[in-house]
Amino acid sequence: MNAPSRFRHLSALAALAAVAAVAACSAQSSGTSNSGSIKVAITQAMSGGTPPGLIALNEQINGGFLSYIDKVNAAGGIDGRKIDVLQLDDQTDPSLALTLTRRAVEQNQIIAIGSISSAATYSAILPYLKSQKIPLVSAAAGFLSTVIPVNANIFTVQTPLEVQGAIAGKYIVESLGVRKIGYAGYNDLGGYSWAHGFEQGVKAAGGTIVLTDEFPRGQTDFSGLITKLRNAGAETVAIYGSPTELTAVLQAADARAYHPTWYTGPGATDPSTITLAGKLAEGVYGAVPYQLPNAATPQAQLFRDTLDKYDSSIVKGVYTEYGYSAAQALVAALRGVEGKITRESFRAALESTKLDPAETLFTPQAVGPDSHVFNSSLQVVQFKAGEMTAVGGLSTGDLNMVKPYTV
């Protein structure tokens, strides 16, 4: 089923008009909830001042999430009850994200948030989610600082960013043999968390970070960064950003004949980087917390088959895997609820959920009262000949290998 028209959003206009319509994720649904449905929400930036590149990535996250939910609904849902997904368009505005989330909870009676668009959105809505005891099951909640100590309502299907950064730092020093390293990344919680782990990983492996810099989302001019990196003598540079920013960095470096080894965080380790950067992406290293979308494994094939059947228009990228994996965890917990499905019973079920490794794109970790992290996997990749190629196998990180980032 190719159903891109199902992307309907509760936006700023709807919030001001006090509209409380539920956009059902399934193409077969009427677009409104019914008494028998189970209601959840996802919030992504899909309009307003959101950069087109970010909208495209958020469409992938939504596509992965909704395709898996469509698959479940087509098979009868949860004990005969369909899952309705209210899609919130926060337009990269934290205050709007909070307004829409509040409306979804208070008027639509959602039991959970299944995905969020950014660290800024996460920071804005977290206090409210905690006060209302709304479980969050998301890849975007992948910060050690939010899961250690355990937050009762937060569950992540992404390897915490600090752990990803630490593994990256060690890999650059130990496997690439580089000692002088530069870093630049987002000036938000996501960027700071990954950088925090990265610095610890580099130091533990005996390397030196010769330059650390930051930039806002959407920056396009990186000429100054390239000058600073060259002057610092950085032999390998790690970039934490999206495919759009990484492409701009590579273009600025190429224009100035600066050619270090490049390593990118999970945000730009995606096929869209190849589309945007072309030959400049050749040789770039990166890592993702899942199997590659094109992996020759039963789990990746199941992922591709689901996308082909329920939304063939969506790119089969890593961002699609984020949404797909969040939906898997959410559904597994719903199936484990004993008795009436409420926020409280759903949260309790999440703590005892065991994901099936035959279906997940990562090596599932045991969750419980002491850990709400489903995933600590990482796959190192390299862009080669227009494709993302796995370097080695899927590894599992240690949540205790690095300290959480704190403000």
PDB file of C-alpha atoms in Angstrom, residues 110-400:
ATOM      1  CA  ILE A 110      -3.488   9.334  24.098  1.00  0.00           C
ATOM      2  CA  ILE A 111      -1.715   6.723  26.203  1.00  0.00           C
ATOM      3  CA  ALA A 112       1.801   7.303  24.850  1.00  0.00           C
ATOM      4  CA  ILE A 113       4.100   9.343  22.626  1.00  0.00           C
ATOM      5  CA  GLY A 114       5.769   7.133  20.046  1.00  0.00           C
ATOM      6  CA  SER A 115       8.285   9.488  18.432  1.00  0.00           C
ATOM      7  CA  ILE A 116       9.626  13.032  18.746  1.00  0.00           C
ATOM      8  CA  SER A 117      11.483  15.195  16.272  1.00  0.00           C
ATOM      9  CA  SER A 118      14.427  16.684  18.116  1.00  0.00           C
ATOM     10  CA  ALA A 119      16.302  17.260  21.347  1.00  0.00           C
ATOM     11  CA  ALA A 120      14.656  20.681  21.642  1.00  0.00           C
ATOM     12  CA  THR A 121      11.185  19.156  21.355  1.00  0.00           C
ATOM     13  CA  TYR A 122      12.112  16.484  23.851  1.00  0.00           C
ATOM     14  CA  SER A 123      13.343  19.045  26.385  1.00  0.00           C
ATOM     15  CA  ALA A 124      10.165  21.091  25.981  1.00  0.00           C
ATOM     16  CA  ILE A 125       7.623  18.323  26.486  1.00  0.00           C
ATOM     17  CA  LEU A 126       9.424  16.079  28.982  1.00  0.00           C
ATOM     18  CA  PRO A 127       8.279  17.854  32.184  1.00  0.00           C
ATOM     19  CA  TYR A 128       4.667  17.690  31.018  1.00  0.00           C
ATOM     20  CA  LEU A 129       4.929  14.019  30.047  1.00  0.00           C
ATOM     21  CA  LYS A 130       6.355  13.246  33.469  1.00  0.00           C
ATOM     22  CA  SER A 131       3.592  15.154  35.240  1.00  0.00           C
ATOM     23  CA  GLN A 132       0.910  13.280  33.290  1.00  0.00           C
ATOM     24  CA  LYS A 133       2.739   9.923  33.468  1.00  0.00           C
ATOM     25  CA  ILE A 134       2.711   9.596  29.675  1.00  0.00           C
ATOM     26  CA  PRO A 135       5.203   6.967  28.488  1.00  0.00           C
ATOM     27  CA  LEU A 136       7.595   8.045  25.729  1.00  0.00           C
ATOM     28  CA  VAL A 137       8.921   5.306  23.441  1.00  0.00           C
ATOM     29  CA  SER A 138      11.306   6.924  21.010  1.00  0.00           C
ATOM     30  CA  ALA A 139      14.686   6.897  19.321  1.00  0.00           C
ATOM     31  CA  ALA A 140      15.047  10.613  20.004  1.00  0.00           C
ATOM     32  CA  ALA A 141      15.141   9.981  23.763  1.00  0.00           C
ATOM     33  CA  GLY A 142      18.560   8.386  23.419  1.00  0.00           C
ATOM     34  CA  PHE A 143      20.501  10.310  26.033  1.00  0.00           C
ATOM     35  CA  LEU A 144      22.156   8.672  29.024  1.00  0.00           C
ATOM     36  CA  SER A 145      21.163  11.709  31.064  1.00  0.00           C
ATOM     37  CA  THR A 146      17.489  10.812  30.553  1.00  0.00           C
ATOM     38  CA  VAL A 147      17.748   7.094  31.315  1.00  0.00           C
ATOM     39  CA  ILE A 148      20.381   7.106  34.099  1.00  0.00           C
ATOM     40  CA  PRO A 149      19.002   7.223  36.689  1.00  0.00           C
ATOM     41  CA  VAL A 150      15.903   5.571  35.271  1.00  0.00           C
ATOM     42  CA  ASN A 151      13.052   7.925  34.392  1.00  0.00           C
ATOM     43  CA  ALA A 152       9.812   6.054  34.980  1.00  0.00           C
ATOM     44  CA  ASN A 153       8.184   7.172  31.716  1.00  0.00           C
ATOM     45  CA  ILE A 154      11.042   7.231  29.190  1.00  0.00           C
ATOM     46  CA  PHE A 155      12.069   4.271  27.036  1.00  0.00           C
ATOM     47  CA  THR A 156      14.531   4.465  24.148  1.00  0.00           C
ATOM     48  CA  VAL A 157      15.180   2.255  21.134  1.00  0.00           C
ATOM     49  CA  GLN A 158      18.325   4.166  20.217  1.00  0.00           C
ATOM     50  CA  THR A 159      21.732   3.445  21.714  1.00  0.00           C
ATOM     51  CA  PRO A 160      22.345   6.442  24.025  1.00  0.00           C
ATOM     52  CA  LEU A 161      24.258   9.162  22.210  1.00  0.00           C
ATOM     53  CA  GLU A 162      27.019   9.334  24.802  1.00  0.00           C
ATOM     54  CA  VAL A 163      27.731   5.638  24.219  1.00  0.00           C
ATOM     55  CA  GLN A 164      27.657   6.101  20.449  1.00  0.00           C
ATOM     56  CA  GLY A 165      30.089   8.987  20.734  1.00  0.00           C
ATOM     57  CA  ALA A 166      32.450   7.055  23.008  1.00  0.00           C
ATOM     58  CA  ILE A 167      32.547   4.106  20.609  1.00  0.00           C
ATOM     59  CA  ALA A 168      33.215   6.502  17.725  1.00  0.00           C
ATOM     60  CA  GLY A 169      36.101   8.166  19.555  1.00  0.00           C
ATOM     61  CA  LYS A 170      37.734   4.846  20.371  1.00  0.00           C
ATOM     62  CA  TYR A 171      37.225   3.579  16.822  1.00  0.00           C
ATOM     63  CA  ILE A 172      38.921   6.594  15.245  1.00  0.00           C
ATOM     64  CA  VAL A 173      41.977   6.262  17.473  1.00  0.00           C
ATOM     65  CA  GLU A 174      42.269   2.482  17.679  1.00  0.00           C
ATOM     66  CA  SER A 175      41.051   1.330  14.255  1.00  0.00           C
ATOM     67  CA  LEU A 176      41.922   4.292  12.038  1.00  0.00           C
ATOM     68  CA  GLY A 177      45.156   5.008  13.895  1.00  0.00           C
ATOM     69  CA  VAL A 178      44.504   8.740  14.189  1.00  0.00           C
ATOM     70  CA  ARG A 179      45.682  10.825  17.139  1.00  0.00           C
ATOM     71  CA  LYS A 180      44.820  14.444  16.192  1.00  0.00           C
ATOM     72  CA  ILE A 181      41.066  14.776  15.924  1.00  0.00           C
ATOM     73  CA  GLY A 182      38.644  17.636  15.349  1.00  0.00           C
ATOM     74  CA  TYR A 183      34.959  17.766  16.249  1.00  0.00           C
ATOM     75  CA  ALA A 184      31.989  19.988  15.376  1.00  0.00           C
ATOM     76  CA  GLY A 185      28.317  19.354  16.079  1.00  0.00           C
ATOM     77  CA  TYR A 186      24.913  20.715  16.998  1.00  0.00           C
ATOM     78  CA  ASN A 187      24.646  23.192  19.842  1.00  0.00           C
ATOM     79  CA  ASP A 188      21.793  21.279  21.475  1.00  0.00           C
ATOM     80  CA  LEU A 189      21.283  18.356  23.853  1.00  0.00           C
ATOM     81  CA  GLY A 190      21.868  15.799  21.111  1.00  0.00           C
ATOM     82  CA  GLY A 191      25.106  17.375  19.938  1.00  0.00           C
ATOM     83  CA  TYR A 192      26.429  17.954  23.439  1.00  0.00           C
ATOM     84  CA  SER A 193      25.588  14.391  24.520  1.00  0.00           C
ATOM     85  CA  TRP A 194      27.332  12.759  21.540  1.00  0.00           C
ATOM     86  CA  ALA A 195      30.330  15.092  21.894  1.00  0.00           C
ATOM     87  CA  HIS A 196      30.572  14.321  25.608  1.00  0.00           C
ATOM     88  CA  GLY A 197      30.900  10.613  24.891  1.00  0.00           C
ATOM     89  CA  PHE A 198      33.181  11.238  21.921  1.00  0.00           C
ATOM     90  CA  GLU A 199      35.667  13.210  23.997  1.00  0.00           C
ATOM     91  CA  GLN A 200      35.768  10.473  26.641  1.00  0.00           C
ATOM     92  CA  GLY A 201      36.255   7.782  23.992  1.00  0.00           C
ATOM     93  CA  VAL A 202      39.111   9.632  22.298  1.00  0.00           C
ATOM     94  CA  LYS A 203      40.839  10.302  25.603  1.00  0.00           C
ATOM     95  CA  ALA A 204      40.469   6.694  26.798  1.00  0.00           C
ATOM     96  CA  ALA A 205      42.076   5.461  23.571  1.00  0.00           C
ATOM     97  CA  GLY A 206      45.017   7.868  23.837  1.00  0.00           C
ATOM     98  CA  GLY A 207      43.973  10.390  21.202  1.00  0.00           C
ATOM     99  CA  THR A 208      43.793  14.185  21.341  1.00  0.00           C
ATOM    100  CA  ILE A 209      40.958  16.470  20.283  1.00  0.00           C
ATOM    101  CA  VAL A 210      42.693  19.494  18.769  1.00  0.00           C
ATOM    102  CA  LEU A 211      39.512  21.471  18.069  1.00  0.00           C
ATOM    103  CA  THR A 212      35.919  21.413  19.321  1.00  0.00           C
ATOM    104  CA  ASP A 213      33.283  23.603  17.691  1.00  0.00           C
ATOM    105  CA  GLU A 214      29.498  23.798  17.501  1.00  0.00           C
ATOM    106  CA  PHE A 215      26.843  25.088  15.128  1.00  0.00           C
ATOM    107  CA  PRO A 216      23.047  25.533  15.001  1.00  0.00           C
ATOM    108  CA  ARG A 217      20.767  23.295  12.988  1.00  0.00           C
ATOM    109  CA  GLY A 218      20.423  24.540   9.441  1.00  0.00           C
ATOM    110  CA  GLN A 219      23.810  26.274   9.188  1.00  0.00           C
ATOM    111  CA  THR A 220      25.086  26.406   5.601  1.00  0.00           C
ATOM    112  CA  ASP A 221      28.396  28.300   5.729  1.00  0.00           C
ATOM    113  CA  PHE A 222      31.242  26.254   7.191  1.00  0.00           C
ATOM    114  CA  SER A 223      34.185  28.102   5.677  1.00  0.00           C
ATOM    115  CA  GLY A 224      35.276  29.366   9.090  1.00  0.00           C
ATOM    116  CA  LEU A 225      35.126  25.871  10.578  1.00  0.00           C
ATOM    117  CA  ILE A 226      37.340  24.480   7.814  1.00  0.00           C
ATOM    118  CA  THR A 227      39.933  27.185   8.423  1.00  0.00           C
ATOM    119  CA  LYS A 228      40.013  26.398  12.144  1.00  0.00           C
ATOM    120  CA  LEU A 229      40.271  22.652  11.557  1.00  0.00           C
ATOM    121  CA  ARG A 230      43.142  23.074   9.112  1.00  0.00           C
ATOM    122  CA  ASN A 231      45.006  25.424  11.442  1.00  0.00           C
ATOM    123  CA  ALA A 232      44.539  22.973  14.335  1.00  0.00           C
ATOM    124  CA  GLY A 233      46.043  20.154  12.287  1.00  0.00           C
ATOM    125  CA  ALA A 234      43.033  17.837  12.581  1.00  0.00           C
ATOM    126  CA  GLU A 235      43.717  14.604  10.686  1.00  0.00           C
ATOM    127  CA  THR A 236      40.245  13.166  11.242  1.00  0.00           C
ATOM    128  CA  VAL A 237      37.122  15.241  11.810  1.00  0.00           C
ATOM    129  CA  ALA A 238      33.891  14.021  13.413  1.00  0.00           C
ATOM    130  CA  ILE A 239      30.699  15.873  12.500  1.00  0.00           C
ATOM    131  CA  TYR A 240      27.438  15.518  14.425  1.00  0.00           C
ATOM    132  CA  GLY A 241      24.670  16.887  12.235  1.00  0.00           C
ATOM    133  CA  SER A 242      22.225  15.981   9.486  1.00  0.00           C
ATOM    134  CA  PRO A 243      23.012  15.019   5.880  1.00  0.00           C
ATOM    135  CA  THR A 244      22.438  18.656   4.907  1.00  0.00           C
ATOM    136  CA  GLU A 245      25.056  20.070   7.285  1.00  0.00           C
ATOM    137  CA  LEU A 246      27.556  17.292   6.593  1.00  0.00           C
ATOM    138  CA  THR A 247      27.234  17.956   2.867  1.00  0.00           C
ATOM    139  CA  ALA A 248      27.853  21.665   3.418  1.00  0.00           C
ATOM    140  CA  VAL A 249      30.949  20.830   5.492  1.00  0.00           C
ATOM    141  CA  LEU A 250      32.311  18.478   2.820  1.00  0.00           C
ATOM    142  CA  GLN A 251      31.716  21.068   0.117  1.00  0.00           C
ATOM    143  CA  ALA A 252      33.464  23.797   2.111  1.00  0.00           C
ATOM    144  CA  ALA A 253      36.415  21.494   2.790  1.00  0.00           C
ATOM    145  CA  ASP A 254      36.706  20.416  -0.847  1.00  0.00           C
ATOM    146  CA  ALA A 255      36.646  24.024  -2.028  1.00  0.00           C
ATOM    147  CA  ARG A 256      39.642  24.694   0.232  1.00  0.00           C
ATOM    148  CA  ALA A 257      41.508  21.486  -0.656  1.00  0.00           C
ATOM    149  CA  TYR A 258      41.215  20.215   2.911  1.00  0.00           C
ATOM    150  CA  HIS A 259      40.850  16.443   2.903  1.00  0.00           C
ATOM    151  CA  PRO A 260      41.007  14.803   6.344  1.00  0.00           C
ATOM    152  CA  THR A 261      39.307  11.513   7.126  1.00  0.00           C
ATOM    153  CA  TRP A 262      35.679  12.245   7.947  1.00  0.00           C
ATOM    154  CA  TYR A 263      33.493  10.510  10.522  1.00  0.00           C
ATOM    155  CA  THR A 264      29.850  11.392  11.047  1.00  0.00           C
ATOM    156  CA  GLY A 265      27.408  10.712  13.839  1.00  0.00           C
ATOM    157  CA  PRO A 266      24.121   8.820  13.408  1.00  0.00           C
ATOM    158  CA  GLY A 267      22.251  11.820  12.020  1.00  0.00           C
ATOM    159  CA  ALA A 268      24.131  11.913   8.713  1.00  0.00           C
ATOM    160  CA  THR A 269      24.889   8.202   8.423  1.00  0.00           C
ATOM    161  CA  ASP A 270      22.019   7.831   5.996  1.00  0.00           C
ATOM    162  CA  PRO A 271      21.571   7.199   2.243  1.00  0.00           C
ATOM    163  CA  SER A 272      20.404  10.795   1.797  1.00  0.00           C
ATOM    164  CA  THR A 273      23.979  11.928   2.470  1.00  0.00           C
ATOM    165  CA  ILE A 274      25.050  10.106  -0.691  1.00  0.00           C
ATOM    166  CA  THR A 275      22.251  11.791  -2.633  1.00  0.00           C
ATOM    167  CA  LEU A 276      23.215  15.251  -1.382  1.00  0.00           C
ATOM    168  CA  ALA A 277      27.008  15.012  -1.260  1.00  0.00           C
ATOM    169  CA  GLY A 278      27.619  12.723  -4.224  1.00  0.00           C
ATOM    170  CA  LYS A 279      31.279  11.831  -4.680  1.00  0.00           C
ATOM    171  CA  LEU A 280      32.262  13.953  -1.676  1.00  0.00           C
ATOM    172  CA  ALA A 281      30.675  11.315   0.564  1.00  0.00           C
ATOM    173  CA  GLU A 282      33.089   8.660  -0.697  1.00  0.00           C
ATOM    174  CA  GLY A 283      35.168   7.242   2.151  1.00  0.00           C
ATOM    175  CA  VAL A 284      33.269   8.973   4.966  1.00  0.00           C
ATOM    176  CA  TYR A 285      32.898   6.805   8.076  1.00  0.00           C
ATOM    177  CA  GLY A 286      29.897   6.775  10.361  1.00  0.00           C
ATOM    178  CA  ALA A 287      27.846   4.568  12.633  1.00  0.00           C
ATOM    179  CA  VAL A 288      24.206   3.795  13.258  1.00  0.00           C
ATOM    180  CA  PRO A 289      22.434   2.005  16.138  1.00  0.00           C
ATOM    181  CA  TYR A 290      20.797  -0.525  13.818  1.00  0.00           C
ATOM    182  CA  GLN A 291      21.583  -2.952  11.050  1.00  0.00           C
ATOM    183  CA  LEU A 292      21.921  -1.153   7.742  1.00  0.00           C
ATOM    184  CA  PRO A 293      18.663  -0.898   5.785  1.00  0.00           C
ATOM    185  CA  ASN A 294      20.277  -2.835   2.925  1.00  0.00           C
ATOM    186  CA  ALA A 295      21.753  -5.556   5.159  1.00  0.00           C
ATOM    187  CA  ALA A 296      21.411  -9.145   3.950  1.00  0.00           C
ATOM    188  CA  THR A 297      19.680 -10.303   7.137  1.00  0.00           C
ATOM    189  CA  PRO A 298      16.157 -11.623   7.802  1.00  0.00           C
ATOM    190  CA  GLN A 299      15.441  -8.640  10.072  1.00  0.00           C
ATOM    191  CA  ALA A 300      16.446  -6.068   7.446  1.00  0.00           C
ATOM    192  CA  GLN A 301      14.496  -7.953   4.782  1.00  0.00           C
ATOM    193  CA  LEU A 302      11.405  -7.858   7.008  1.00  0.00           C
ATOM    194  CA  PHE A 303      11.917  -4.104   7.403  1.00  0.00           C
ATOM    195  CA  ARG A 304      12.175  -3.612   3.635  1.00  0.00           C
ATOM    196  CA  ASP A 305       9.151  -5.824   2.959  1.00  0.00           C
ATOM    197  CA  THR A 306       7.058  -3.832   5.449  1.00  0.00           C
ATOM    198  CA  LEU A 307       7.997  -0.539   3.795  1.00  0.00           C
ATOM    199  CA  ASP A 308       7.337  -1.934   0.326  1.00  0.00           C
ATOM    200  CA  LYS A 309       3.853  -3.063   1.322  1.00  0.00           C
ATOM    201  CA  TYR A 310       2.665  -0.170   3.460  1.00  0.00           C
ATOM    202  CA  ASP A 311       4.525   2.906   2.194  1.00  0.00           C
ATOM    203  CA  SER A 312       6.788   2.301  -0.782  1.00  0.00           C
ATOM    204  CA  SER A 313       7.267   6.062  -1.245  1.00  0.00           C
ATOM    205  CA  ILE A 314       9.382   6.356   1.908  1.00  0.00           C
ATOM    206  CA  VAL A 315      13.159   6.122   1.653  1.00  0.00           C
ATOM    207  CA  LYS A 316      14.481   2.968   3.291  1.00  0.00           C
ATOM    208  CA  GLY A 317      17.010   4.839   5.386  1.00  0.00           C
ATOM    209  CA  VAL A 318      18.290   4.864   8.930  1.00  0.00           C
ATOM    210  CA  TYR A 319      15.733   7.498   9.928  1.00  0.00           C
ATOM    211  CA  THR A 320      13.005   5.133   8.761  1.00  0.00           C
ATOM    212  CA  GLU A 321      14.544   2.514  11.046  1.00  0.00           C
ATOM    213  CA  TYR A 322      14.221   4.909  14.000  1.00  0.00           C
ATOM    214  CA  GLY A 323      10.449   5.134  13.611  1.00  0.00           C
ATOM    215  CA  TYR A 324      10.057   1.465  12.735  1.00  0.00           C
ATOM    216  CA  SER A 325      11.953   0.371  15.858  1.00  0.00           C
ATOM    217  CA  ALA A 326       9.985   2.699  18.139  1.00  0.00           C
ATOM    218  CA  ALA A 327       6.737   1.256  16.786  1.00  0.00           C
ATOM    219  CA  GLN A 328       8.006  -2.295  17.371  1.00  0.00           C
ATOM    220  CA  ALA A 329       8.689  -1.593  21.041  1.00  0.00           C
ATOM    221  CA  LEU A 330       5.377   0.191  21.491  1.00  0.00           C
ATOM    222  CA  VAL A 331       3.399  -2.674  19.938  1.00  0.00           C
ATOM    223  CA  ALA A 332       5.284  -5.344  21.883  1.00  0.00           C
ATOM    224  CA  ALA A 333       4.401  -3.564  25.125  1.00  0.00           C
ATOM    225  CA  LEU A 334       0.741  -3.163  24.141  1.00  0.00           C
ATOM    226  CA  ARG A 335       0.568  -6.896  23.526  1.00  0.00           C
ATOM    227  CA  GLY A 336       1.968  -7.483  26.984  1.00  0.00           C
ATOM    228  CA  VAL A 337      -0.590  -5.397  28.874  1.00  0.00           C
ATOM    229  CA  GLU A 338      -2.679  -7.455  31.262  1.00  0.00           C
ATOM    230  CA  GLY A 339      -6.247  -6.244  31.543  1.00  0.00           C
ATOM    231  CA  LYS A 340      -7.362  -2.770  30.510  1.00  0.00           C
ATOM    232  CA  ILE A 341      -4.899  -0.706  28.485  1.00  0.00           C
ATOM    233  CA  THR A 342      -4.195   2.539  30.318  1.00  0.00           C
ATOM    234  CA  ARG A 343      -1.154   4.784  30.586  1.00  0.00           C
ATOM    235  CA  GLU A 344      -0.210   3.077  33.811  1.00  0.00           C
ATOM    236  CA  SER A 345      -0.696  -0.493  32.581  1.00  0.00           C
ATOM    237  CA  PHE A 346       1.132   0.296  29.344  1.00  0.00           C
ATOM    238  CA  ARG A 347       4.091   1.774  31.213  1.00  0.00           C
ATOM    239  CA  ALA A 348       4.208  -1.283  33.470  1.00  0.00           C
ATOM    240  CA  ALA A 349       4.166  -3.556  30.428  1.00  0.00           C
ATOM    241  CA  LEU A 350       7.040  -1.621  28.864  1.00  0.00           C
ATOM    242  CA  GLU A 351       9.228  -2.499  31.844  1.00  0.00           C
ATOM    243  CA  SER A 352       8.766  -6.210  31.210  1.00  0.00           C
ATOM    244  CA  THR A 353       8.750  -6.152  27.407  1.00  0.00           C
ATOM    245  CA  LYS A 354      11.058  -8.557  25.616  1.00  0.00           C
ATOM    246  CA  LEU A 355      11.625  -7.737  21.965  1.00  0.00           C
ATOM    247  CA  ASP A 356      12.069 -10.575  19.493  1.00  0.00           C
ATOM    248  CA  PRO A 357      15.642 -10.558  18.099  1.00  0.00           C
ATOM    249  CA  ALA A 358      14.328 -12.335  15.009  1.00  0.00           C
ATOM    250  CA  GLU A 359      12.449  -9.142  14.103  1.00  0.00           C
ATOM    251  CA  THR A 360      14.435  -6.218  15.506  1.00  0.00           C
ATOM    252  CA  LEU A 361      17.134  -4.336  13.609  1.00  0.00           C
ATOM    253  CA  PHE A 362      19.313  -4.313  16.731  1.00  0.00           C
ATOM    254  CA  THR A 363      20.325  -6.693  19.492  1.00  0.00           C
ATOM    255  CA  PRO A 364      17.543  -6.119  22.059  1.00  0.00           C
ATOM    256  CA  GLN A 365      18.572  -5.496  25.647  1.00  0.00           C
ATOM    257  CA  ALA A 366      16.591  -6.570  28.697  1.00  0.00           C
ATOM    258  CA  VAL A 367      14.582  -3.735  30.220  1.00  0.00           C
ATOM    259  CA  GLY A 368      13.170  -3.496  33.704  1.00  0.00           C
ATOM    260  CA  PRO A 369      12.971  -1.163  36.698  1.00  0.00           C
ATOM    261  CA  ASP A 370      16.726  -0.509  36.438  1.00  0.00           C
ATOM    262  CA  SER A 371      17.001   0.067  32.681  1.00  0.00           C
ATOM    263  CA  HIS A 372      14.684   1.509  30.036  1.00  0.00           C
ATOM    264  CA  VAL A 373      17.189   1.131  27.185  1.00  0.00           C
ATOM    265  CA  PHE A 374      16.102  -1.425  24.585  1.00  0.00           C
ATOM    266  CA  ASN A 375      19.138  -0.904  22.375  1.00  0.00           C
ATOM    267  CA  SER A 376      22.890  -0.479  22.855  1.00  0.00           C
ATOM    268  CA  SER A 377      23.952  -1.695  19.395  1.00  0.00           C
ATOM    269  CA  LEU A 378      26.181   0.113  16.916  1.00  0.00           C
ATOM    270  CA  GLN A 379      27.161  -0.608  13.320  1.00  0.00           C
ATOM    271  CA  VAL A 380      30.217   1.167  11.891  1.00  0.00           C
ATOM    272  CA  VAL A 381      29.779   1.982   8.202  1.00  0.00           C
ATOM    273  CA  GLN A 382      31.647   3.627   5.352  1.00  0.00           C
ATOM    274  CA  PHE A 383      30.284   5.286   2.241  1.00  0.00           C
ATOM    275  CA  LYS A 384      31.695   3.390  -0.745  1.00  0.00           C
ATOM    276  CA  ALA A 385      30.753   3.519  -4.423  1.00  0.00           C
ATOM    277  CA  GLY A 386      27.463   5.260  -3.712  1.00  0.00           C
ATOM    278  CA  GLU A 387      26.364   2.913  -0.940  1.00  0.00           C
ATOM    279  CA  MET A 388      26.605   2.533   2.821  1.00  0.00           C
ATOM    280  CA  THR A 389      28.828  -0.456   3.547  1.00  0.00           C
ATOM    281  CA  ALA A 390      29.054  -2.199   6.919  1.00  0.00           C
ATOM    282  CA  VAL A 391      32.512  -2.268   8.505  1.00  0.00           C
ATOM    283  CA  GLY A 392      32.570  -5.347  10.708  1.00  0.00           C
ATOM    284  CA  GLY A 393      29.464  -6.622  12.437  1.00  0.00           C
ATOM    285  CA  LEU A 394      26.837  -5.156  14.736  1.00  0.00           C
ATOM    286  CA  SER A 395      28.470  -4.529  18.118  1.00  0.00           C
ATOM    287  CA  THR A 396      26.941  -3.966  21.549  1.00  0.00           C
ATOM    288  CA  GLY A 397      28.079  -1.091  23.740  1.00  0.00           C
ATOM    289  CA  ASP A 398      28.294  -0.889  27.518  1.00  0.00           C
ATOM    290  CA  LEU A 399      26.025   1.738  29.068  1.00  0.00           C
ATOM    291  CA  ASN A 400      28.599   2.170  31.837  1.00  0.00           C
TER     292      ASN A 400
END
